[in-house]
Amino acid sequence: MKKENVLITGCGGMLGLAVYDAFKEKYQNVVATDIDLNESWLSELDVRDIVQCEKIFNEVKPSIVVHLAALTDLEYCEMNQHDAWRTNALGTENVTLLAERYGATMVYISTAGIFDGEKDEYTDFDKPNPLSYYGKSKYHGEQFVERFSSKHYIFRAGWMMGGGVKKDKKFINKIFDQIFKGSTELKVVDDKLGTPTYTKDFAKAIVRIIDSGYFGLYNQVCGGSCSRFDVAEEFVKLLDLADKVKVTKVDSDYFKKEYFAPRPYSEKLINLKLNTRNINYMRHWKECLEEYAKEYHKLYHGKI
Ligand SMILES: NC(=O)c1ccc[n+]([C@@H]2O[C@H](COP(=O)([O-])OP(=O)(O)OC[C@H]3O[C@@H](n4cnc5c(N)ncnc54)[C@H](OP(=O)(O)O)[C@@H]3O)[C@@H](O)[C@H]2O)c1
């Protein structure tokens, strides 16, 4: 066990659980924080509040800071741009400045959503051009970390899957929710491409990579790529519901009222740097989804 102090922000969300578990396995003192205190092991920290940030940094004196806190709902960010800037951009500035003051290694989680989707796929070296306010505010965070943190890692994730029924706010849980409520036909877009990113693989990989001392920015997504339709179809199959639930292709226009934030056509990332340095610990998305689907299968099968 390592004796260093680790401070995690935004740890109550869908990635937080996996990150907390992965760090607890290796580090003796892990302090997990969030504004939403949905677990007994979370302490309060609002990253927008520099005074609160100073207080917690002074208490924990971290040598590693894992900054997860963010507003991740794209529609909310479009409609509440100031809050998106205050949380995703200024919150990251606050945490980065204090990490630097305490000589800590800064770990920032970015997103494939900083690209415009004009290319089919993106390496770590492609130039971002975010379309949405979520993407813009997260890209500001990347740039600030790169500029003001002397020891940092930036990991860009794709379509996150993980956290289970309680915490997963994204695609898999939304699909499952529809099935659980009795839908026998799912309408799913096939004109959005990306790379799923399993929270457990992602978190474990971070713990391994920050030991390497190879600081910098990394795309870190699962192997393979797909459309939303491919993910939904695979998930339904893994739940053994292929004969009960039909997955029908639609285009993004079908959801344009509900999902009005601009989204790139392709958010496919390639882990070029991780592969070349031989430190790519991410499995193929289908293998990860098979593991993740078991959580849903176990909890709900037979009730559908
Ligand atoms: N989910 C994805 O598909 C995805 C993809 C790529 C990158 N990422 C990045 O991965 C990181 C973790 O996100 P996630 O997937 O775990 O999303 P999440 O489930 O939304 O978790 C983010 C957590 O941060 C909290 N938070 C919001 N404002 C805060 C503030 N001012 N101070 C402290 N905490 C605050 C959220 O609380 P509330 O729930 O109350 O807002 C939530 O518990 C984020 O930086 C995100 O941008 C996510």
mmCIF file of N, CA and C in Angstrom, residues 56-153:
data_model
loop_
_atom_site.group_PDB
_atom_site.id
_atom_site.type_symbol
_atom_site.label_atom_id
_atom_site.label_comp_id
_atom_site.label_asym_id
_atom_site.label_seq_id
_atom_site.Cartn_x
_atom_site.Cartn_y
_atom_site.Cartn_z
ATOM 1 N N ILE A 56 -10.039 22.065 2.006
ATOM 2 C CA ILE A 56 -9.874 20.602 1.895
ATOM 3 C C ILE A 56 -8.449 20.228 1.474
ATOM 4 N N PHE A 57 -7.855 21.049 0.616
ATOM 5 C CA PHE A 57 -6.452 20.791 0.249
ATOM 6 C C PHE A 57 -5.555 20.903 1.485
ATOM 7 N N ASN A 58 -5.851 21.873 2.323
ATOM 8 C CA ASN A 58 -5.052 22.072 3.528
ATOM 9 C C ASN A 58 -5.211 20.888 4.491
ATOM 10 N N GLU A 59 -6.420 20.342 4.549
ATOM 11 C CA GLU A 59 -6.644 19.186 5.433
ATOM 12 C C GLU A 59 -5.978 17.919 4.879
ATOM 13 N N VAL A 60 -6.155 17.683 3.589
ATOM 14 C CA VAL A 60 -5.702 16.404 2.997
ATOM 15 C C VAL A 60 -4.222 16.433 2.615
ATOM 16 N N LYS A 61 -3.735 17.575 2.208
ATOM 17 C CA LYS A 61 -2.359 17.717 1.688
ATOM 18 C C LYS A 61 -2.052 16.588 0.679
ATOM 19 N N PRO A 62 -2.807 16.610 -0.436
ATOM 20 C CA PRO A 62 -2.690 15.494 -1.384
ATOM 21 C C PRO A 62 -1.391 15.538 -2.195
ATOM 22 N N SER A 63 -0.913 14.357 -2.558
ATOM 23 C CA SER A 63 0.172 14.322 -3.546
ATOM 24 C C SER A 63 -0.378 13.883 -4.903
ATOM 25 N N ILE A 64 -1.614 13.385 -4.897
ATOM 26 C CA ILE A 64 -2.306 13.072 -6.160
ATOM 27 C C ILE A 64 -3.729 13.630 -6.077
ATOM 28 N N VAL A 65 -4.137 14.340 -7.116
ATOM 29 C CA VAL A 65 -5.506 14.857 -7.171
ATOM 30 C C VAL A 65 -6.173 14.288 -8.425
ATOM 31 N N VAL A 66 -7.296 13.614 -8.229
ATOM 32 C CA VAL A 66 -8.030 13.071 -9.378
ATOM 33 C C VAL A 66 -9.304 13.902 -9.510
ATOM 34 N N HIS A 67 -9.362 14.681 -10.563
ATOM 35 C CA HIS A 67 -10.431 15.667 -10.701
ATOM 36 C C HIS A 67 -11.513 15.145 -11.660
ATOM 37 N N LEU A 68 -12.601 14.670 -11.050
ATOM 38 C CA LEU A 68 -13.714 14.128 -11.848
ATOM 39 C C LEU A 68 -14.887 15.092 -11.911
ATOM 40 N N ALA A 69 -14.964 16.010 -10.960
ATOM 41 C CA ALA A 69 -16.158 16.855 -10.818
ATOM 42 C C ALA A 69 -16.469 17.585 -12.124
ATOM 43 N N ALA A 70 -17.698 17.461 -12.551
ATOM 44 C CA ALA A 70 -18.133 18.152 -13.779
ATOM 45 C C ALA A 70 -19.633 18.072 -13.904
ATOM 46 N N LEU A 71 -20.171 18.999 -14.682
ATOM 47 C CA LEU A 71 -21.565 18.885 -15.115
ATOM 48 C C LEU A 71 -21.521 18.129 -16.438
ATOM 49 N N THR A 72 -22.144 16.971 -16.476
ATOM 50 C CA THR A 72 -21.954 16.084 -17.625
ATOM 51 C C THR A 72 -23.194 15.947 -18.514
ATOM 52 N N ASP A 73 -24.253 16.665 -18.145
ATOM 53 C CA ASP A 73 -25.469 16.613 -18.961
ATOM 54 C C ASP A 73 -25.376 17.701 -20.042
ATOM 55 N N LEU A 74 -25.270 17.258 -21.288
ATOM 56 C CA LEU A 74 -25.012 18.209 -22.382
ATOM 57 C C LEU A 74 -26.133 19.234 -22.534
ATOM 58 N N GLU A 75 -27.371 18.782 -22.362
ATOM 59 C CA GLU A 75 -28.503 19.710 -22.521
ATOM 60 C C GLU A 75 -28.499 20.731 -21.383
ATOM 61 N N TYR A 76 -28.223 20.260 -20.171
ATOM 62 C CA TYR A 76 -28.150 21.186 -19.030
ATOM 63 C C TYR A 76 -27.056 22.249 -19.304
ATOM 64 N N CYS A 77 -25.928 21.811 -19.813
ATOM 65 C CA CYS A 77 -24.827 22.757 -20.077
ATOM 66 C C CYS A 77 -25.214 23.787 -21.151
ATOM 67 N N GLU A 78 -25.952 23.348 -22.174
ATOM 68 C CA GLU A 78 -26.392 24.311 -23.208
ATOM 69 C C GLU A 78 -27.301 25.376 -22.608
ATOM 70 N N MET A 79 -28.165 24.910 -21.679
ATOM 71 C CA MET A 79 -29.172 25.832 -21.132
ATOM 72 C C MET A 79 -28.645 26.640 -19.945
ATOM 73 N N ASN A 80 -27.552 26.180 -19.358
ATOM 74 C CA ASN A 80 -26.995 26.847 -18.173
ATOM 75 C C ASN A 80 -25.502 27.073 -18.388
ATOM 76 N N GLN A 81 -25.227 27.910 -19.380
ATOM 77 C CA GLN A 81 -23.829 28.041 -19.803
ATOM 78 C C GLN A 81 -22.923 28.575 -18.698
ATOM 79 N N HIS A 82 -23.441 29.508 -17.897
ATOM 80 C CA HIS A 82 -22.595 30.050 -16.820
ATOM 81 C C HIS A 82 -22.220 28.966 -15.814
ATOM 82 N N ASP A 83 -23.183 28.111 -15.535
ATOM 83 C CA ASP A 83 -22.900 27.036 -14.587
ATOM 84 C C ASP A 83 -21.875 26.057 -15.178
ATOM 85 N N ALA A 84 -22.006 25.802 -16.476
ATOM 86 C CA ALA A 84 -21.031 24.914 -17.137
ATOM 87 C C ALA A 84 -19.628 25.518 -17.053
ATOM 88 N N TRP A 85 -19.511 26.817 -17.328
ATOM 89 C CA TRP A 85 -18.188 27.465 -17.237
ATOM 90 C C TRP A 85 -17.677 27.455 -15.795
ATOM 91 N N ARG A 86 -18.597 27.770 -14.851
ATOM 92 C CA ARG A 86 -18.170 27.848 -13.448
ATOM 93 C C ARG A 86 -17.714 26.483 -12.927
ATOM 94 N N THR A 87 -18.410 25.434 -13.338
ATOM 95 C CA THR A 87 -18.080 24.101 -12.818
ATOM 96 C C THR A 87 -16.942 23.460 -13.619
ATOM 97 N N ASN A 88 -17.159 23.306 -14.913
ATOM 98 C CA ASN A 88 -16.212 22.518 -15.712
ATOM 99 C C ASN A 88 -14.916 23.276 -15.999
ATOM 100 N N ALA A 89 -15.028 24.582 -16.167
ATOM 101 C CA ALA A 89 -13.825 25.349 -16.503
ATOM 102 C C ALA A 89 -13.194 25.957 -15.240
ATOM 103 N N LEU A 90 -13.958 26.803 -14.541
ATOM 104 C CA LEU A 90 -13.378 27.463 -13.362
ATOM 105 C C LEU A 90 -13.093 26.459 -12.234
ATOM 106 N N GLY A 91 -13.976 25.476 -12.064
ATOM 107 C CA GLY A 91 -13.744 24.424 -11.056
ATOM 108 C C GLY A 91 -12.413 23.733 -11.327
ATOM 109 N N THR A 92 -12.141 23.476 -12.591
ATOM 110 C CA THR A 92 -10.867 22.836 -12.956
ATOM 111 C C THR A 92 -9.697 23.781 -12.699
ATOM 112 N N GLU A 93 -9.890 25.061 -12.978
ATOM 113 C CA GLU A 93 -8.827 26.031 -12.659
ATOM 114 C C GLU A 93 -8.523 25.986 -11.159
ATOM 115 N N ASN A 94 -9.576 26.036 -10.335
ATOM 116 C CA ASN A 94 -9.380 26.038 -8.879
ATOM 117 C C ASN A 94 -8.570 24.828 -8.430
ATOM 118 N N VAL A 95 -8.993 23.664 -8.890
ATOM 119 C CA VAL A 95 -8.360 22.416 -8.444
ATOM 120 C C VAL A 95 -6.918 22.335 -8.961
ATOM 121 N N THR A 96 -6.710 22.775 -10.190
ATOM 122 C CA THR A 96 -5.362 22.720 -10.775
ATOM 123 C C THR A 96 -4.398 23.643 -10.025
ATOM 124 N N LEU A 97 -4.858 24.855 -9.747
ATOM 125 C CA LEU A 97 -3.981 25.819 -9.058
ATOM 126 C C LEU A 97 -3.568 25.299 -7.691
ATOM 127 N N LEU A 98 -4.524 24.689 -6.985
ATOM 128 C CA LEU A 98 -4.204 24.187 -5.648
ATOM 129 C C LEU A 98 -3.336 22.930 -5.721
ATOM 130 N N ALA A 99 -3.609 22.077 -6.706
ATOM 131 C CA ALA A 99 -2.759 20.885 -6.876
ATOM 132 C C ALA A 99 -1.320 21.331 -7.089
ATOM 133 N N GLU A 100 -1.149 22.363 -7.879
ATOM 134 C CA GLU A 100 0.197 22.880 -8.162
ATOM 135 C C GLU A 100 0.825 23.452 -6.888
ATOM 136 N N ARG A 101 0.020 24.174 -6.128
ATOM 137 C CA ARG A 101 0.539 24.758 -4.879
ATOM 138 C C ARG A 101 1.040 23.670 -3.921
ATOM 139 N N TYR A 102 0.341 22.537 -3.917
ATOM 140 C CA TYR A 102 0.719 21.440 -3.009
ATOM 141 C C TYR A 102 1.695 20.455 -3.660
ATOM 142 N N GLY A 103 2.153 20.772 -4.856
ATOM 143 C CA GLY A 103 3.120 19.907 -5.553
ATOM 144 C C GLY A 103 2.517 18.566 -5.966
ATOM 145 N N ALA A 104 1.191 18.540 -6.116
ATOM 146 C CA ALA A 104 0.519 17.259 -6.401
ATOM 147 C C ALA A 104 0.455 16.972 -7.904
ATOM 148 N N THR A 105 0.405 15.696 -8.209
ATOM 149 C CA THR A 105 0.137 15.263 -9.584
ATOM 150 C C THR A 105 -1.354 15.467 -9.850
ATOM 151 N N MET A 106 -1.658 16.123 -10.957
ATOM 152 C CA MET A 106 -3.049 16.439 -11.301
ATOM 153 C C MET A 106 -3.536 15.447 -12.370
ATOM 154 N N VAL A 107 -4.670 14.820 -12.098
ATOM 155 C CA VAL A 107 -5.267 13.906 -13.080
ATOM 156 C C VAL A 107 -6.617 14.491 -13.497
ATOM 157 N N TYR A 108 -6.752 14.790 -14.776
ATOM 158 C CA TYR A 108 -7.983 15.415 -15.296
ATOM 159 C C TYR A 108 -8.638 14.475 -16.302
ATOM 160 N N ILE A 109 -9.965 14.381 -16.215
ATOM 161 C CA ILE A 109 -10.688 13.522 -17.162
ATOM 162 C C ILE A 109 -11.362 14.395 -18.212
ATOM 163 N N SER A 110 -10.956 14.191 -19.447
ATOM 164 C CA SER A 110 -11.584 14.944 -20.530
ATOM 165 C C SER A 110 -12.463 14.009 -21.367
ATOM 166 N N THR A 111 -12.877 14.508 -22.484
ATOM 167 C CA THR A 111 -13.919 13.803 -23.244
ATOM 168 C C THR A 111 -13.678 13.856 -24.754
ATOM 169 N N ALA A 112 -14.174 12.827 -25.429
ATOM 170 C CA ALA A 112 -14.127 12.815 -26.894
ATOM 171 C C ALA A 112 -15.016 13.921 -27.465
ATOM 172 N N GLY A 113 -15.906 14.453 -26.614
ATOM 173 C CA GLY A 113 -16.819 15.515 -27.034
ATOM 174 C C GLY A 113 -16.150 16.863 -27.284
ATOM 175 N N ILE A 114 -14.833 16.928 -27.233
ATOM 176 C CA ILE A 114 -14.141 18.178 -27.578
ATOM 177 C C ILE A 114 -13.845 18.247 -29.078
ATOM 178 N N PHE A 115 -14.149 17.163 -29.797
ATOM 179 C CA PHE A 115 -13.901 17.168 -31.243
ATOM 180 C C PHE A 115 -15.184 17.501 -32.013
ATOM 181 N N ASP A 116 -15.001 17.938 -33.269
ATOM 182 C CA ASP A 116 -16.174 18.375 -34.032
ATOM 183 C C ASP A 116 -16.801 17.269 -34.880
ATOM 184 N N GLY A 117 -16.146 16.097 -34.928
ATOM 185 C CA GLY A 117 -16.736 14.972 -35.655
ATOM 186 C C GLY A 117 -16.551 15.039 -37.156
ATOM 187 N N GLU A 118 -15.759 15.994 -37.629
ATOM 188 C CA GLU A 118 -15.530 16.110 -39.082
ATOM 189 C C GLU A 118 -14.662 14.965 -39.593
ATOM 190 N N LYS A 119 -13.784 14.474 -38.700
ATOM 191 C CA LYS A 119 -12.945 13.327 -39.083
ATOM 192 C C LYS A 119 -13.641 12.050 -38.637
ATOM 193 N N ASP A 120 -13.215 10.929 -39.191
ATOM 194 C CA ASP A 120 -13.830 9.662 -38.806
ATOM 195 C C ASP A 120 -13.376 9.251 -37.407
ATOM 196 N N GLU A 121 -12.085 9.480 -37.101
ATOM 197 C CA GLU A 121 -11.576 9.105 -35.785
ATOM 198 C C GLU A 121 -10.445 10.042 -35.382
ATOM 199 N N TYR A 122 -10.188 10.099 -34.075
ATOM 200 C CA TYR A 122 -9.258 11.104 -33.559
ATOM 201 C C TYR A 122 -8.147 10.479 -32.713
ATOM 202 N N THR A 123 -6.916 10.855 -32.995
ATOM 203 C CA THR A 123 -5.799 10.429 -32.156
ATOM 204 C C THR A 123 -5.576 11.496 -31.076
ATOM 205 N N ASP A 124 -4.631 11.225 -30.192
ATOM 206 C CA ASP A 124 -4.265 12.152 -29.126
ATOM 207 C C ASP A 124 -3.745 13.484 -29.696
ATOM 208 N N PHE A 125 -3.349 13.475 -30.994
ATOM 209 C CA PHE A 125 -2.690 14.653 -31.564
ATOM 210 C C PHE A 125 -3.611 15.520 -32.409
ATOM 211 N N ASP A 126 -4.855 15.093 -32.577
ATOM 212 C CA ASP A 126 -5.788 15.897 -33.379
ATOM 213 C C ASP A 126 -6.231 17.140 -32.614
ATOM 214 N N LYS A 127 -6.546 18.163 -33.394
ATOM 215 C CA LYS A 127 -6.882 19.443 -32.765
ATOM 216 C C LYS A 127 -8.370 19.503 -32.405
ATOM 217 N N PRO A 128 -8.673 19.758 -31.124
ATOM 218 C CA PRO A 128 -10.074 19.854 -30.723
ATOM 219 C C PRO A 128 -10.788 21.065 -31.324
ATOM 220 N N ASN A 129 -12.079 20.905 -31.498
ATOM 221 C CA ASN A 129 -12.933 22.009 -31.948
ATOM 222 C C ASN A 129 -14.335 21.726 -31.422
ATOM 223 N N PRO A 130 -14.544 21.969 -30.113
ATOM 224 C CA PRO A 130 -15.807 21.529 -29.498
ATOM 225 C C PRO A 130 -17.029 22.250 -30.040
ATOM 226 N N LEU A 131 -18.132 21.511 -30.167
ATOM 227 C CA LEU A 131 -19.369 22.083 -30.686
ATOM 228 C C LEU A 131 -20.308 22.534 -29.573
ATOM 229 N N SER A 132 -20.297 21.799 -28.462
ATOM 230 C CA SER A 132 -21.278 22.060 -27.398
ATOM 231 C C SER A 132 -20.615 22.849 -26.258
ATOM 232 N N TYR A 133 -21.453 23.411 -25.370
ATOM 233 C CA TYR A 133 -20.887 24.118 -24.206
ATOM 234 C C TYR A 133 -20.233 23.158 -23.241
ATOM 235 N N TYR A 134 -20.759 21.951 -23.146
ATOM 236 C CA TYR A 134 -20.072 20.929 -22.340
ATOM 237 C C TYR A 134 -18.646 20.744 -22.899
ATOM 238 N N GLY A 135 -18.565 20.505 -24.208
ATOM 239 C CA GLY A 135 -17.261 20.291 -24.854
ATOM 240 C C GLY A 135 -16.332 21.488 -24.699
ATOM 241 N N LYS A 136 -16.882 22.674 -24.880
ATOM 242 C CA LYS A 136 -16.057 23.901 -24.784
ATOM 243 C C LYS A 136 -15.495 24.051 -23.370
ATOM 244 N N SER A 137 -16.362 23.828 -22.370
ATOM 245 C CA SER A 137 -15.908 24.037 -20.985
ATOM 246 C C SER A 137 -14.918 22.951 -20.572
ATOM 247 N N LYS A 138 -15.099 21.732 -21.065
ATOM 248 C CA LYS A 138 -14.144 20.660 -20.749
ATOM 249 C C LYS A 138 -12.808 20.915 -21.457
ATOM 250 N N TYR A 139 -12.869 21.445 -22.669
ATOM 251 C CA TYR A 139 -11.619 21.737 -23.397
ATOM 252 C C TYR A 139 -10.841 22.857 -22.704
ATOM 253 N N HIS A 140 -11.574 23.832 -22.183
ATOM 254 C CA HIS A 140 -10.886 24.871 -21.411
ATOM 255 C C HIS A 140 -10.112 24.226 -20.251
ATOM 256 N N GLY A 141 -10.765 23.259 -19.586
ATOM 257 C CA GLY A 141 -10.118 22.546 -18.480
ATOM 258 C C GLY A 141 -8.822 21.881 -18.921
ATOM 259 N N GLU A 142 -8.874 21.191 -20.067
ATOM 260 C CA GLU A 142 -7.660 20.537 -20.602
ATOM 261 C C GLU A 142 -6.532 21.541 -20.778
ATOM 262 N N GLN A 143 -6.895 22.654 -21.420
ATOM 263 C CA GLN A 143 -5.861 23.642 -21.747
ATOM 264 C C GLN A 143 -5.259 24.242 -20.483
ATOM 265 N N PHE A 144 -6.109 24.483 -19.486
ATOM 266 C CA PHE A 144 -5.618 25.070 -18.230
ATOM 267 C C PHE A 144 -4.689 24.094 -17.512
ATOM 268 N N VAL A 145 -5.090 22.843 -17.460
ATOM 269 C CA VAL A 145 -4.255 21.821 -16.787
ATOM 270 C C VAL A 145 -2.898 21.733 -17.501
ATOM 271 N N GLU A 146 -2.924 21.702 -18.826
ATOM 272 C CA GLU A 146 -1.665 21.588 -19.576
ATOM 273 C C GLU A 146 -0.739 22.763 -19.300
ATOM 274 N N ARG A 147 -1.351 23.929 -19.146
ATOM 275 C CA ARG A 147 -0.552 25.140 -19.000
ATOM 276 C C ARG A 147 -0.054 25.350 -17.574
ATOM 277 N N PHE A 148 -0.891 25.032 -16.581
ATOM 278 C CA PHE A 148 -0.554 25.437 -15.212
ATOM 279 C C PHE A 148 -0.194 24.294 -14.261
ATOM 280 N N SER A 149 -0.291 23.064 -14.707
ATOM 281 C CA SER A 149 0.120 21.967 -13.824
ATOM 282 C C SER A 149 1.412 21.368 -14.364
ATOM 283 N N SER A 150 2.451 21.360 -13.528
ATOM 284 C CA SER A 150 3.738 20.866 -14.024
ATOM 285 C C SER A 150 3.788 19.343 -14.062
ATOM 286 N N LYS A 151 2.915 18.685 -13.286
ATOM 287 C CA LYS A 151 2.876 17.210 -13.314
ATOM 288 C C LYS A 151 1.420 16.806 -13.530
ATOM 289 N N HIS A 152 1.080 16.477 -14.757
ATOM 290 C CA HIS A 152 -0.330 16.159 -14.987
ATOM 291 C C HIS A 152 -0.537 15.004 -15.958
ATOM 292 N N TYR A 153 -1.702 14.407 -15.806
ATOM 293 C CA TYR A 153 -2.214 13.434 -16.775
ATOM 294 C C TYR A 153 -3.604 13.906 -17.184
#
